[in-house]
Amino acid sequence: MDNFEFHNHTKILFGKGQVSSLKNELPAYGNRVLLVYGSGSIKKSGLYDKVIRELKEIDATVIELAGVEPNPRLTTVNKGINLIRENQLDFILAVGGGSVIDSAKAIAAGVPYDGDVWDIITSKAKAPSNSVPIGTVLTIAGTGSEMNGNSVITDWDTNTKAFFNSNHVLPRFSILDPELTFSVPRDQTVYGSVDIMAHVFEQYFHASSNAPLQERIGEAILSTVIETAPKLVNELNNYEYREVMLLNGTLALNGLTVMGVNPDWATHLIEHAVSAVHDIPHGGGIAIIAPHWMEHVASVRPEKVAQLGVRVFGLDKAGKTDAELAAETIQSLREFWKSIGAPTKLSDYGIDDKEIELMTERAMLAEQIGNYVPLTKEDVRKILRNSL
Ligand code: NZQ
Ligand code: ZN
């Protein structure tokens, strides 16, 4: 293992009715609140009213930032920064999915920063230690943003989707009530399930040695998603399936399986480039790109792909080479994602060859990306072309 530091201070309040913990958690941070949410799902589900009732109980002053986009935009982050500065707010409450929570984190870091918040988002500057504290009420399983320090934001003017990571923007608390995810539509439920699996892959395919426990934890998360997602997509209001998926999402990207290893993240960098150019759902893009990425990886280092197939997809390894097993693993992954309704081609989203060059450019933040198998620009272009 590599040397590592682990720090995660997010308090998780998990289970039915936990929204009523808001009035206990919030006062520690002041009562002038920026309430951040998306395009209206929380109003339809009644969650907005519940949150407002909680905030009224503690006499909070509430200013709202509504309309955060899926694949949240820099312009929205800047609006939030201005609202906090103008109204001297103490706290950000993000009610929604990864997009809402990621925006809250970028706003939190941008408020005390003198320069352009894009410097922080592109990791040119560090998030200040006096970033505004945030709390979250999560409404969709997938990104893990509720218990990590990541924020992914798009500057639509330059078609650049960038991310930063800082413990200074880790949520102080996150409320995870599986019932709040009942209203997540089937397609978004599929995207979330895919995203959770992809987060495990990014850390499972690491460039370090001797991490058997981290890998076994990752395999347990993958097996649990494979067991639960097919049942969940056919029964969206099932509390037990929703709670399992919610916990899966949190544990897949809260630092647990990346301890002591150097993760890959190439698939994510490629997908971020795709959705920065052509606004598609993150999990949908991942479902298309990951198998092609894995094919490339298998052509260079098939052994881990083979291990994944044997341990997670139950492949029989008798008499087979790693390359043969790796091919079967990728086939199993494709069949699984297809069976739950995940997209398989970028052209499903109307993307064509003309956009590939810009996507390739945007994916190459460095000369090479990925760590398990470093990718050159040519490799990325090929993976994207194969994904069309
Ligand atoms: O905008 P609203 O009305 O809330 O609707 C959202 C949105 O349309 C809807 N939704 C969420 N909860 C719902 C619901 N609809 C009905 N009922 C509910 N309970 O679902 C749609 C997608 O929401 P979004 O927040 O965009 O989804 P997700 O959580 O998948 O977040 C995606 C964003 O997170 C980034 C992605 O790149 C993308 O920008 N990521 C963030 C990561 C992190 N912070 O660690 C890691 C990930 O790999 C990812 O890159
Ligand atoms: Zn993801």
GROMACS .gro file of C-alpha atoms and ligand atoms in nm:
model
  439
    1MET     CA    1   0.000   0.000   0.000
    2ASP     CA    2   0.101   0.362  -0.045
    3ASN     CA    3   0.118   0.586   0.262
    4PHE     CA    4  -0.211   0.766   0.312
    5GLU     CA    5  -0.408   1.009   0.525
    6PHE     CA    6  -0.776   0.956   0.582
    7HIS     CA    7  -1.005   1.224   0.716
    8ASN     CA    8  -1.381   1.234   0.677
    9HIS     CA    9  -1.593   1.435   0.918
   10THR     CA   10  -1.934   1.405   0.749
   11LYS     CA   11  -2.202   1.299   0.995
   12ILE     CA   12  -2.446   1.065   0.821
   13LEU     CA   13  -2.808   1.062   0.940
   14PHE     CA   14  -2.955   0.761   0.765
   15GLY     CA   15  -3.313   0.632   0.756
   16LYS     CA   16  -3.681   0.711   0.747
   17GLY     CA   17  -3.786   1.056   0.866
   18GLN     CA   18  -3.432   1.183   0.921
   19VAL     CA   19  -3.522   1.520   0.765
   20SER     CA   20  -3.655   1.609   1.109
   21SER     CA   21  -3.291   1.609   1.230
   22LEU     CA   22  -3.236   1.933   1.039
   23LYS     CA   23  -3.354   2.150   1.326
   24ASN     CA   24  -3.102   1.981   1.556
   25GLU     CA   25  -2.805   1.984   1.321
   26LEU     CA   26  -2.831   2.329   1.166
   27PRO     CA   27  -2.820   2.574   1.459
   28ALA     CA   28  -2.455   2.488   1.532
   29TYR     CA   29  -2.363   2.676   1.212
   30GLY     CA   30  -2.586   2.985   1.237
   31ASN     CA   31  -2.935   3.043   1.106
   32ARG     CA   32  -2.886   3.240   0.786
   33VAL     CA   33  -2.914   2.975   0.520
   34LEU     CA   34  -2.869   2.949   0.144
   35LEU     CA   35  -3.108   2.673   0.032
   36VAL     CA   36  -2.979   2.520  -0.293
   37TYR     CA   37  -3.189   2.286  -0.507
   38GLY     CA   38  -3.251   2.171  -0.864
   39SER     CA   39  -3.526   2.207  -1.118
   40GLY     CA   40  -3.826   2.122  -0.912
   41SER     CA   41  -3.825   1.751  -0.815
   42ILE     CA   42  -3.816   1.850  -0.446
   43LYS     CA   43  -4.127   2.064  -0.489
   44LYS     CA   44  -4.315   1.781  -0.663
   45SER     CA   45  -4.221   1.527  -0.396
   46GLY     CA   46  -4.316   1.753  -0.103
   47LEU     CA   47  -3.961   1.754   0.033
   48TYR     CA   48  -3.929   2.129  -0.018
   49ASP     CA   49  -4.223   2.192   0.219
   50LYS     CA   50  -4.077   1.959   0.480
   51VAL     CA   51  -3.741   2.135   0.469
   52ILE     CA   52  -3.901   2.479   0.492
   53ARG     CA   53  -4.102   2.365   0.798
   54GLU     CA   54  -3.781   2.251   0.966
   55LEU     CA   55  -3.609   2.580   0.889
   56LYS     CA   56  -3.906   2.777   1.024
   57GLU     CA   57  -3.885   2.587   1.353
   58ILE     CA   58  -3.540   2.732   1.413
   59ASP     CA   59  -3.636   3.076   1.281
   60ALA     CA   60  -3.385   3.054   1.001
   61THR     CA   61  -3.353   3.326   0.741
   62VAL     CA   62  -3.366   3.146   0.407
   63ILE     CA   63  -3.245   3.268   0.069
   64GLU     CA   64  -3.299   3.030  -0.221
   65LEU     CA   65  -3.084   2.929  -0.516
   66ALA     CA   66  -3.316   2.719  -0.732
   67GLY     CA   67  -3.264   2.566  -1.076
   68VAL     CA   68  -2.924   2.401  -1.039
   69GLU     CA   69  -2.872   2.211  -1.365
   70PRO     CA   70  -2.779   1.844  -1.392
   71ASN     CA   71  -2.410   1.882  -1.486
   72PRO     CA   72  -2.410   2.206  -1.284
   73ARG     CA   73  -2.276   2.523  -1.437
   74LEU     CA   74  -2.025   2.784  -1.329
   75THR     CA   75  -2.279   3.063  -1.384
   76THR     CA   76  -2.505   2.907  -1.118
   77VAL     CA   77  -2.213   2.872  -0.877
   78ASN     CA   78  -2.135   3.242  -0.921
   79LYS     CA   79  -2.499   3.331  -0.852
   80GLY     CA   80  -2.479   3.138  -0.526
   81ILE     CA   81  -2.155   3.309  -0.425
   82ASN     CA   82  -2.316   3.651  -0.481
   83LEU     CA   83  -2.627   3.556  -0.282
   84ILE     CA   84  -2.419   3.454   0.019
   85ARG     CA   85  -2.202   3.766   0.005
   86GLU     CA   86  -2.497   4.005  -0.043
   87ASN     CA   87  -2.707   3.847   0.231
   88GLN     CA   88  -2.425   3.754   0.471
   89LEU     CA   89  -2.535   3.393   0.501
   90ASP     CA   90  -2.371   3.141   0.738
   91PHE     CA   91  -2.458   2.805   0.593
   92ILE     CA   92  -2.548   2.623   0.269
   93LEU     CA   93  -2.816   2.356   0.272
   94ALA     CA   94  -2.807   2.148  -0.048
   95VAL     CA   95  -3.125   1.950  -0.112
   96GLY     CA   96  -3.091   1.727  -0.416
   97GLY     CA   97  -2.847   1.504  -0.601
   98GLY     CA   98  -2.480   1.524  -0.690
   99SER     CA   99  -2.530   1.832  -0.905
  100VAL     CA  100  -2.690   2.033  -0.626
  101ILE     CA  101  -2.436   1.917  -0.368
  102ASP     CA  102  -2.139   1.981  -0.599
  103SER     CA  103  -2.264   2.335  -0.666
  104ALA     CA  104  -2.298   2.395  -0.293
  105LYS     CA  105  -1.936   2.289  -0.244
  106ALA     CA  106  -1.805   2.521  -0.516
  107ILE     CA  107  -2.011   2.809  -0.373
  108ALA     CA  108  -1.880   2.729  -0.025
  109ALA     CA  109  -1.520   2.751  -0.143
  110GLY     CA  110  -1.577   3.054  -0.365
  111VAL     CA  111  -1.729   3.285  -0.102
  112PRO     CA  112  -1.412   3.357   0.100
  113TYR     CA  113  -1.185   3.341  -0.208
  114ASP     CA  114  -1.070   3.674  -0.352
  115GLY     CA  115  -1.018   3.554  -0.708
  116ASP     CA  116  -1.231   3.368  -0.963
  117VAL     CA  117  -1.386   3.048  -0.821
  118TRP     CA  118  -1.289   2.872  -1.146
  119ASP     CA  119  -0.929   2.877  -1.012
  120ILE     CA  120  -1.046   2.653  -0.727
  121ILE     CA  121  -1.262   2.431  -0.947
  122THR     CA  122  -0.970   2.369  -1.181
  123SER     CA  123  -0.745   2.306  -0.877
  124LYS     CA  124  -0.516   2.602  -0.963
  125ALA     CA  125  -0.599   2.744  -0.618
  126LYS     CA  126  -0.686   2.560  -0.299
  127ALA     CA  127  -1.029   2.575  -0.136
  128PRO     CA  128  -0.992   2.812   0.163
  129SER     CA  129  -1.007   2.664   0.513
  130ASN     CA  130  -1.285   2.912   0.598
  131SER     CA  131  -1.514   2.778   0.324
  132VAL     CA  132  -1.881   2.819   0.416
  133PRO     CA  133  -2.009   2.507   0.601
  134ILE     CA  134  -2.257   2.294   0.412
  135GLY     CA  135  -2.512   2.025   0.494
  136THR     CA  136  -2.706   1.806   0.252
  137VAL     CA  137  -3.037   1.627   0.214
  138LEU     CA  138  -2.967   1.368  -0.055
  139THR     CA  139  -3.243   1.274  -0.300
  140ILE     CA  140  -3.070   1.032  -0.539
  141ALA     CA  141  -2.814   0.753  -0.491
  142GLY     CA  142  -2.502   0.758  -0.706
  143THR     CA  143  -2.230   1.018  -0.688
  144GLY     CA  144  -2.125   0.983  -0.323
  145SER     CA  145  -2.102   1.363  -0.309
  146GLU     CA  146  -2.289   1.352   0.023
  147MET     CA  147  -1.979   1.214   0.197
  148ASN     CA  148  -1.683   1.331  -0.006
  149GLY     CA  149  -1.498   1.653  -0.082
  150ASN     CA  150  -1.542   1.640  -0.462
  151SER     CA  151  -1.718   1.898  -0.672
  152VAL     CA  152  -1.760   1.873  -1.051
  153ILE     CA  153  -1.861   2.192  -1.236
  154THR     CA  154  -1.896   2.283  -1.604
  155ASP     CA  155  -1.798   2.609  -1.767
  156TRP     CA  156  -2.035   2.586  -2.061
  157ASP     CA  157  -1.870   2.883  -2.237
  158THR     CA  158  -1.550   2.686  -2.284
  159ASN     CA  159  -1.700   2.335  -2.276
  160THR     CA  160  -1.483   2.243  -1.981
  161LYS     CA  161  -1.596   2.023  -1.696
  162ALA     CA  162  -1.348   2.033  -1.411
  163PHE     CA  163  -1.338   1.905  -1.054
  164PHE     CA  164  -1.169   1.977  -0.727
  165ASN     CA  165  -1.140   1.789  -0.402
  166SER     CA  166  -1.102   1.942  -0.059
  167ASN     CA  167  -1.181   1.839   0.297
  168HIS     CA  168  -1.283   2.202   0.355
  169VAL     CA  169  -1.602   2.142   0.158
  170LEU     CA  170  -1.690   1.803   0.305
  171PRO     CA  171  -2.053   1.825   0.419
  172ARG     CA  172  -2.085   1.871   0.797
  173PHE     CA  173  -2.385   1.642   0.785
  174SER     CA  174  -2.583   1.454   0.524
  175ILE     CA  175  -2.938   1.330   0.562
  176LEU     CA  176  -3.004   1.006   0.373
  177ASP     CA  177  -3.365   0.894   0.382
  178PRO     CA  178  -3.433   0.614   0.130
  179GLU     CA  179  -3.796   0.730   0.097
  180LEU     CA  180  -3.672   1.057  -0.055
  181THR     CA  181  -3.534   0.853  -0.345
  182PHE     CA  182  -3.866   0.678  -0.427
  183SER     CA  183  -3.949   0.947  -0.685
  184VAL     CA  184  -3.620   0.905  -0.876
  185PRO     CA  185  -3.732   0.792  -1.224
  186ARG     CA  186  -3.622   0.461  -1.367
  187ASP     CA  187  -3.358   0.607  -1.603
  188GLN     CA  188  -3.193   0.813  -1.329
  189THR     CA  189  -3.201   0.506  -1.102
  190VAL     CA  190  -3.011   0.315  -1.369
  191TYR     CA  191  -2.757   0.596  -1.412
  192GLY     CA  192  -2.698   0.603  -1.037
  193SER     CA  193  -2.641   0.227  -1.025
  194VAL     CA  194  -2.392   0.248  -1.311
  195ASP     CA  195  -2.213   0.541  -1.150
  196ILE     CA  196  -2.171   0.354  -0.822
  197MET     CA  197  -2.013   0.059  -1.003
  198ALA     CA  198  -1.786   0.291  -1.201
  199HIS     CA  199  -1.664   0.456  -0.880
  200VAL     CA  200  -1.559   0.115  -0.755
  201PHE     CA  201  -1.383   0.041  -1.085
  202GLU     CA  202  -1.187   0.366  -1.072
  203GLN     CA  203  -1.039   0.265  -0.738
  204TYR     CA  204  -1.022  -0.111  -0.798
  205PHE     CA  205  -0.806  -0.054  -1.105
  206HIS     CA  206  -0.532   0.120  -0.913
  207ALA     CA  207  -0.161   0.156  -0.974
  208SER     CA  208  -0.050   0.037  -0.628
  209SER     CA  209   0.024  -0.300  -0.475
  210ASN     CA  210  -0.108  -0.511  -0.190
  211ALA     CA  211  -0.458  -0.376  -0.138
  212PRO     CA  212  -0.658  -0.698  -0.095
  213LEU     CA  213  -0.898  -0.555   0.161
  214GLN     CA  214  -0.977  -0.243  -0.042
  215GLU     CA  215  -1.040  -0.465  -0.347
  216ARG     CA  216  -1.264  -0.704  -0.152
  217ILE     CA  217  -1.467  -0.410  -0.019
  218GLY     CA  218  -1.506  -0.285  -0.376
  219GLU     CA  219  -1.615  -0.631  -0.492
  220ALA     CA  220  -1.874  -0.643  -0.213
  221ILE     CA  221  -2.019  -0.311  -0.328
  222LEU     CA  222  -2.028  -0.431  -0.690
  223SER     CA  223  -2.195  -0.761  -0.597
  224THR     CA  224  -2.453  -0.575  -0.392
  225VAL     CA  225  -2.536  -0.341  -0.681
  226ILE     CA  226  -2.561  -0.637  -0.920
  227GLU     CA  227  -2.797  -0.811  -0.677
  228THR     CA  228  -3.011  -0.504  -0.602
  229ALA     CA  229  -3.034  -0.287  -0.915
  230PRO     CA  230  -3.236  -0.531  -1.131
  231LYS     CA  231  -3.496  -0.566  -0.854
  232LEU     CA  232  -3.499  -0.194  -0.786
  233VAL     CA  233  -3.559  -0.084  -1.145
  234ASN     CA  234  -3.874  -0.299  -1.146
  235GLU     CA  235  -3.996  -0.178  -0.808
  236LEU     CA  236  -3.893   0.182  -0.761
  237ASN     CA  237  -4.085   0.230  -0.436
  238ASN     CA  238  -3.927  -0.063  -0.254
  239TYR     CA  239  -3.775   0.076   0.066
  240GLU     CA  240  -3.530  -0.210   0.116
  241TYR     CA  241  -3.382  -0.187  -0.233
  242ARG     CA  242  -3.361   0.192  -0.210
  243GLU     CA  243  -3.182   0.184   0.126
  244VAL     CA  244  -2.927  -0.071   0.004
  245MET     CA  245  -2.855   0.138  -0.307
  246LEU     CA  246  -2.825   0.458  -0.105
  247LEU     CA  247  -2.564   0.310   0.125
  248ASN     CA  248  -2.382   0.154  -0.171
  249GLY     CA  249  -2.350   0.496  -0.331
  250THR     CA  250  -2.210   0.658  -0.020
  251LEU     CA  251  -1.956   0.385   0.056
  252ALA     CA  252  -1.836   0.360  -0.304
  253LEU     CA  253  -1.685   0.709  -0.298
  254ASN     CA  254  -1.626   0.823   0.057
  255GLY     CA  255  -1.257   0.737   0.072
  256LEU     CA  256  -1.300   0.382   0.202
  257THR     CA  257  -1.171   0.189  -0.099
  258VAL     CA  258  -0.907   0.438  -0.206
  259MET     CA  259  -0.704   0.412   0.114
  260GLY     CA  260  -0.343   0.332   0.026
  261VAL     CA  261  -0.395   0.311  -0.350
  262ASN     CA  262  -0.345   0.536  -0.651
  263PRO     CA  263  -0.679   0.522  -0.837
  264ASP     CA  264  -0.733   0.537  -1.214
  265TRP     CA  265  -1.019   0.783  -1.297
  266ALA     CA  266  -0.960   0.785  -1.676
  267THR     CA  267  -1.319   0.674  -1.751
  268HIS     CA  268  -1.454   0.964  -1.549
  269LEU     CA  269  -1.224   1.217  -1.713
  270ILE     CA  270  -1.340   1.095  -2.054
  271GLU     CA  271  -1.709   1.108  -1.954
  272HIS     CA  272  -1.669   1.455  -1.805
  273ALA     CA  273  -1.529   1.569  -2.139
  274VAL     CA  274  -1.825   1.413  -2.322
  275SER     CA  275  -2.085   1.581  -2.100
  276ALA     CA  276  -1.899   1.913  -2.117
  277VAL     CA  277  -1.942   1.914  -2.494
  278HIS     CA  278  -2.280   1.741  -2.523
  279ASP     CA  279  -2.496   1.774  -2.210
  280ILE     CA  280  -2.580   1.410  -2.128
  281PRO     CA  281  -2.641   1.242  -1.788
  282HIS     CA  282  -2.316   1.142  -1.619
  283GLY     CA  283  -2.416   0.781  -1.546
  284GLY     CA  284  -2.545   0.736  -1.902
  285GLY     CA  285  -2.209   0.846  -2.044
  286ILE     CA  286  -2.021   0.620  -1.803
  287ALA     CA  287  -2.230   0.316  -1.906
  288ILE     CA  288  -2.123   0.370  -2.266
  289ILE     CA  289  -1.756   0.452  -2.214
  290ALA     CA  290  -1.653   0.217  -1.930
  291PRO     CA  291  -1.673  -0.112  -2.127
  292HIS     CA  292  -1.462   0.037  -2.408
  293TRP     CA  293  -1.212   0.167  -2.156
  294MET     CA  294  -1.203  -0.178  -1.997
  295GLU     CA  295  -1.138  -0.340  -2.335
  296HIS     CA  296  -0.836  -0.114  -2.380
  297VAL     CA  297  -0.715  -0.197  -2.028
  298ALA     CA  298  -0.764  -0.569  -2.091
  299SER     CA  299  -0.546  -0.547  -2.399
  300VAL     CA  300  -0.257  -0.419  -2.183
  301ARG     CA  301  -0.315  -0.565  -1.833
  302PRO     CA  302  -0.591  -0.827  -1.843
  303GLU     CA  303  -0.526  -0.985  -1.501
  304LYS     CA  304  -0.733  -0.748  -1.286
  305VAL     CA  305  -1.023  -0.752  -1.533
  306ALA     CA  306  -1.009  -1.131  -1.512
  307GLN     CA  307  -1.009  -1.116  -1.130
  308LEU     CA  308  -1.316  -0.892  -1.142
  309GLY     CA  309  -1.499  -1.140  -1.363
  310VAL     CA  310  -1.419  -1.441  -1.146
  311ARG     CA  311  -1.498  -1.274  -0.815
  312VAL     CA  312  -1.791  -1.051  -0.907
  313PHE     CA  313  -1.951  -1.204  -1.217
  314GLY     CA  314  -1.888  -1.563  -1.104
  315LEU     CA  315  -1.689  -1.668  -1.412
  316ASP     CA  316  -1.539  -2.015  -1.411
  317LYS     CA  317  -1.166  -1.971  -1.466
  318ALA     CA  318  -1.080  -2.335  -1.534
  319GLY     CA  319  -0.848  -2.364  -1.832
  320LYS     CA  320  -0.885  -2.002  -1.943
  321THR     CA  321  -0.620  -1.736  -1.993
  322ASP     CA  322  -0.651  -1.394  -1.827
  323ALA     CA  323  -0.723  -1.242  -2.169
  324GLU     CA  324  -1.011  -1.486  -2.228
  325LEU     CA  325  -1.152  -1.422  -1.882
  326ALA     CA  326  -1.118  -1.046  -1.927
  327ALA     CA  327  -1.320  -1.064  -2.251
  328GLU     CA  328  -1.592  -1.262  -2.071
  329THR     CA  329  -1.591  -1.009  -1.785
  330ILE     CA  330  -1.653  -0.719  -2.021
  331GLN     CA  331  -1.926  -0.916  -2.194
  332SER     CA  332  -2.090  -0.985  -1.853
  333LEU     CA  333  -2.069  -0.617  -1.758
  334ARG     CA  334  -2.226  -0.511  -2.088
  335GLU     CA  335  -2.506  -0.765  -2.052
  336PHE     CA  336  -2.573  -0.656  -1.695
  337TRP     CA  337  -2.593  -0.285  -1.777
  338LYS     CA  338  -2.807  -0.357  -2.083
  339SER     CA  339  -3.041  -0.572  -1.873
  340ILE     CA  340  -3.118  -0.281  -1.640
  341GLY     CA  341  -3.169  -0.041  -1.931
  342ALA     CA  342  -2.841   0.152  -1.953
  343PRO     CA  343  -2.750   0.317  -2.284
  344THR     CA  344  -2.482   0.152  -2.499
  345LYS     CA  345  -2.380   0.403  -2.765
  346LEU     CA  346  -2.298   0.775  -2.769
  347SER     CA  347  -2.510   0.797  -3.084
  348ASP     CA  348  -2.809   0.710  -2.857
  349TYR     CA  349  -2.763   1.070  -2.735
  350GLY     CA  350  -2.722   1.213  -3.086
  351ILE     CA  351  -2.343   1.243  -3.056
  352ASP     CA  352  -2.151   1.193  -3.380
  353ASP     CA  353  -1.794   1.175  -3.502
  354LYS     CA  354  -1.769   1.555  -3.543
  355GLU     CA  355  -1.768   1.606  -3.167
  356ILE     CA  356  -1.502   1.344  -3.089
  357GLU     CA  357  -1.203   1.572  -3.143
  358LEU     CA  358  -1.320   1.839  -2.897
  359MET     CA  359  -1.413   1.570  -2.643
  360THR     CA  360  -1.066   1.416  -2.682
  361GLU     CA  361  -0.905   1.757  -2.628
  362ARG     CA  362  -1.113   1.822  -2.317
  363ALA     CA  363  -1.038   1.481  -2.167
  364MET     CA  364  -0.664   1.536  -2.191
  365LEU     CA  365  -0.614   1.764  -1.893
  366ALA     CA  366  -0.264   1.619  -1.878
  367GLU     CA  367  -0.045   1.455  -2.140
  368GLN     CA  368  -0.173   1.121  -2.021
  369ILE     CA  369  -0.466   1.027  -1.804
  370GLY     CA  370  -0.537   0.719  -1.597
  371ASN     CA  371  -0.302   0.535  -1.365
  372TYR     CA  372  -0.374   0.162  -1.386
  373VAL     CA  373  -0.316   0.188  -1.759
  374PRO     CA  374  -0.211   0.543  -1.859
  375LEU     CA  375  -0.390   0.660  -2.171
  376THR     CA  376  -0.247   0.876  -2.447
  377LYS     CA  377  -0.454   1.116  -2.652
  378GLU     CA  378  -0.469   0.854  -2.928
  379ASP     CA  379  -0.604   0.592  -2.682
  380VAL     CA  380  -0.875   0.836  -2.565
  381ARG     CA  381  -0.974   0.918  -2.922
  382LYS     CA  382  -1.003   0.546  -2.999
  383ILE     CA  383  -1.213   0.475  -2.687
  384LEU     CA  384  -1.448   0.760  -2.781
  385ARG     CA  385  -1.476   0.646  -3.144
  386ASN     CA  386  -1.552   0.291  -3.030
  387SER     CA  387  -1.823   0.436  -2.804
  388LEU     CA  388  -2.014   0.604  -3.089
  389NZQ     O1  389  -3.300   1.899  -1.072
  389NZQ     P1  390  -3.399   1.816  -1.002
  389NZQ     O2  391  -3.538   1.863  -1.017
  389NZQ     O3  392  -3.362   1.789  -0.859
  389NZQ     O4  393  -3.401   1.671  -1.077
  389NZQ     C1  394  -3.290   1.585  -1.076
  389NZQ     C2  395  -3.216   1.580  -1.209
  389NZQ     O5  396  -3.303   1.605  -1.315
  389NZQ     C3  397  -3.341   1.443  -1.066
  389NZQ     N1  398  -3.366   1.399  -0.928
  389NZQ     C4  399  -3.280   1.399  -0.824
  389NZQ     N2  400  -3.341   1.349  -0.716
  389NZQ     C5  401  -3.469   1.319  -0.752
  389NZQ     C6  402  -3.485   1.351  -0.887
  389NZQ     N3  403  -3.602   1.335  -0.953
  389NZQ     C7  404  -3.706   1.285  -0.884
  389NZQ     N4  405  -3.695   1.250  -0.753
  389NZQ     C8  406  -3.579   1.265  -0.685
  389NZQ     N5  407  -3.573   1.227  -0.558
  389NZQ     O6  408  -3.239   1.362  -1.122
  389NZQ     C9  409  -3.171   1.437  -1.222
  389NZQ    C10  410  -3.022   1.419  -1.203
  389NZQ     O7  411  -2.979   1.481  -1.082
  389NZQ     P2  412  -2.823   1.505  -1.057
  389NZQ     O8  413  -2.806   1.568  -0.926
  389NZQ     O9  414  -2.765   1.572  -1.177
  389NZQ    O10  415  -2.770   1.354  -1.058
  389NZQ     P3  416  -2.643   1.292  -0.992
  389NZQ    O11  417  -2.659   1.274  -0.847
  389NZQ    O12  418  -2.612   1.172  -1.074
  389NZQ    O13  419  -2.525   1.401  -1.013
  389NZQ    C11  420  -2.457   1.412  -1.136
  389NZQ    C12  421  -2.347   1.515  -1.126
  389NZQ    O14  422  -2.250   1.476  -1.026
  389NZQ    C13  423  -2.119   1.473  -1.086
  389NZQ    C14  424  -2.148   1.442  -1.231
  389NZQ    O15  425  -2.040   1.472  -1.313
  389NZQ    C15  426  -2.270   1.527  -1.257
  389NZQ    O16  427  -2.233   1.660  -1.281
  389NZQ     N6  428  -2.034   1.379  -1.011
  389NZQ    C16  429  -1.999   1.414  -0.887
  389NZQ    C17  430  -1.916   1.336  -0.810
  389NZQ    C18  431  -1.876   1.374  -0.673
  389NZQ     N7  432  -1.914   1.492  -0.625
  389NZQ    O17  433  -1.807   1.299  -0.606
  389NZQ    C19  434  -1.858   1.211  -0.862
  389NZQ    C20  435  -1.929   1.159  -0.980
  389NZQ    O18  436  -1.847   1.071  -1.046
  389NZQ    C21  437  -1.979   1.263  -1.075
  389NZQ    O19  438  -1.879   1.305  -1.164
  390ZN      ZN  439  -1.930   0.914  -1.134
   0.00000   0.00000   0.00000
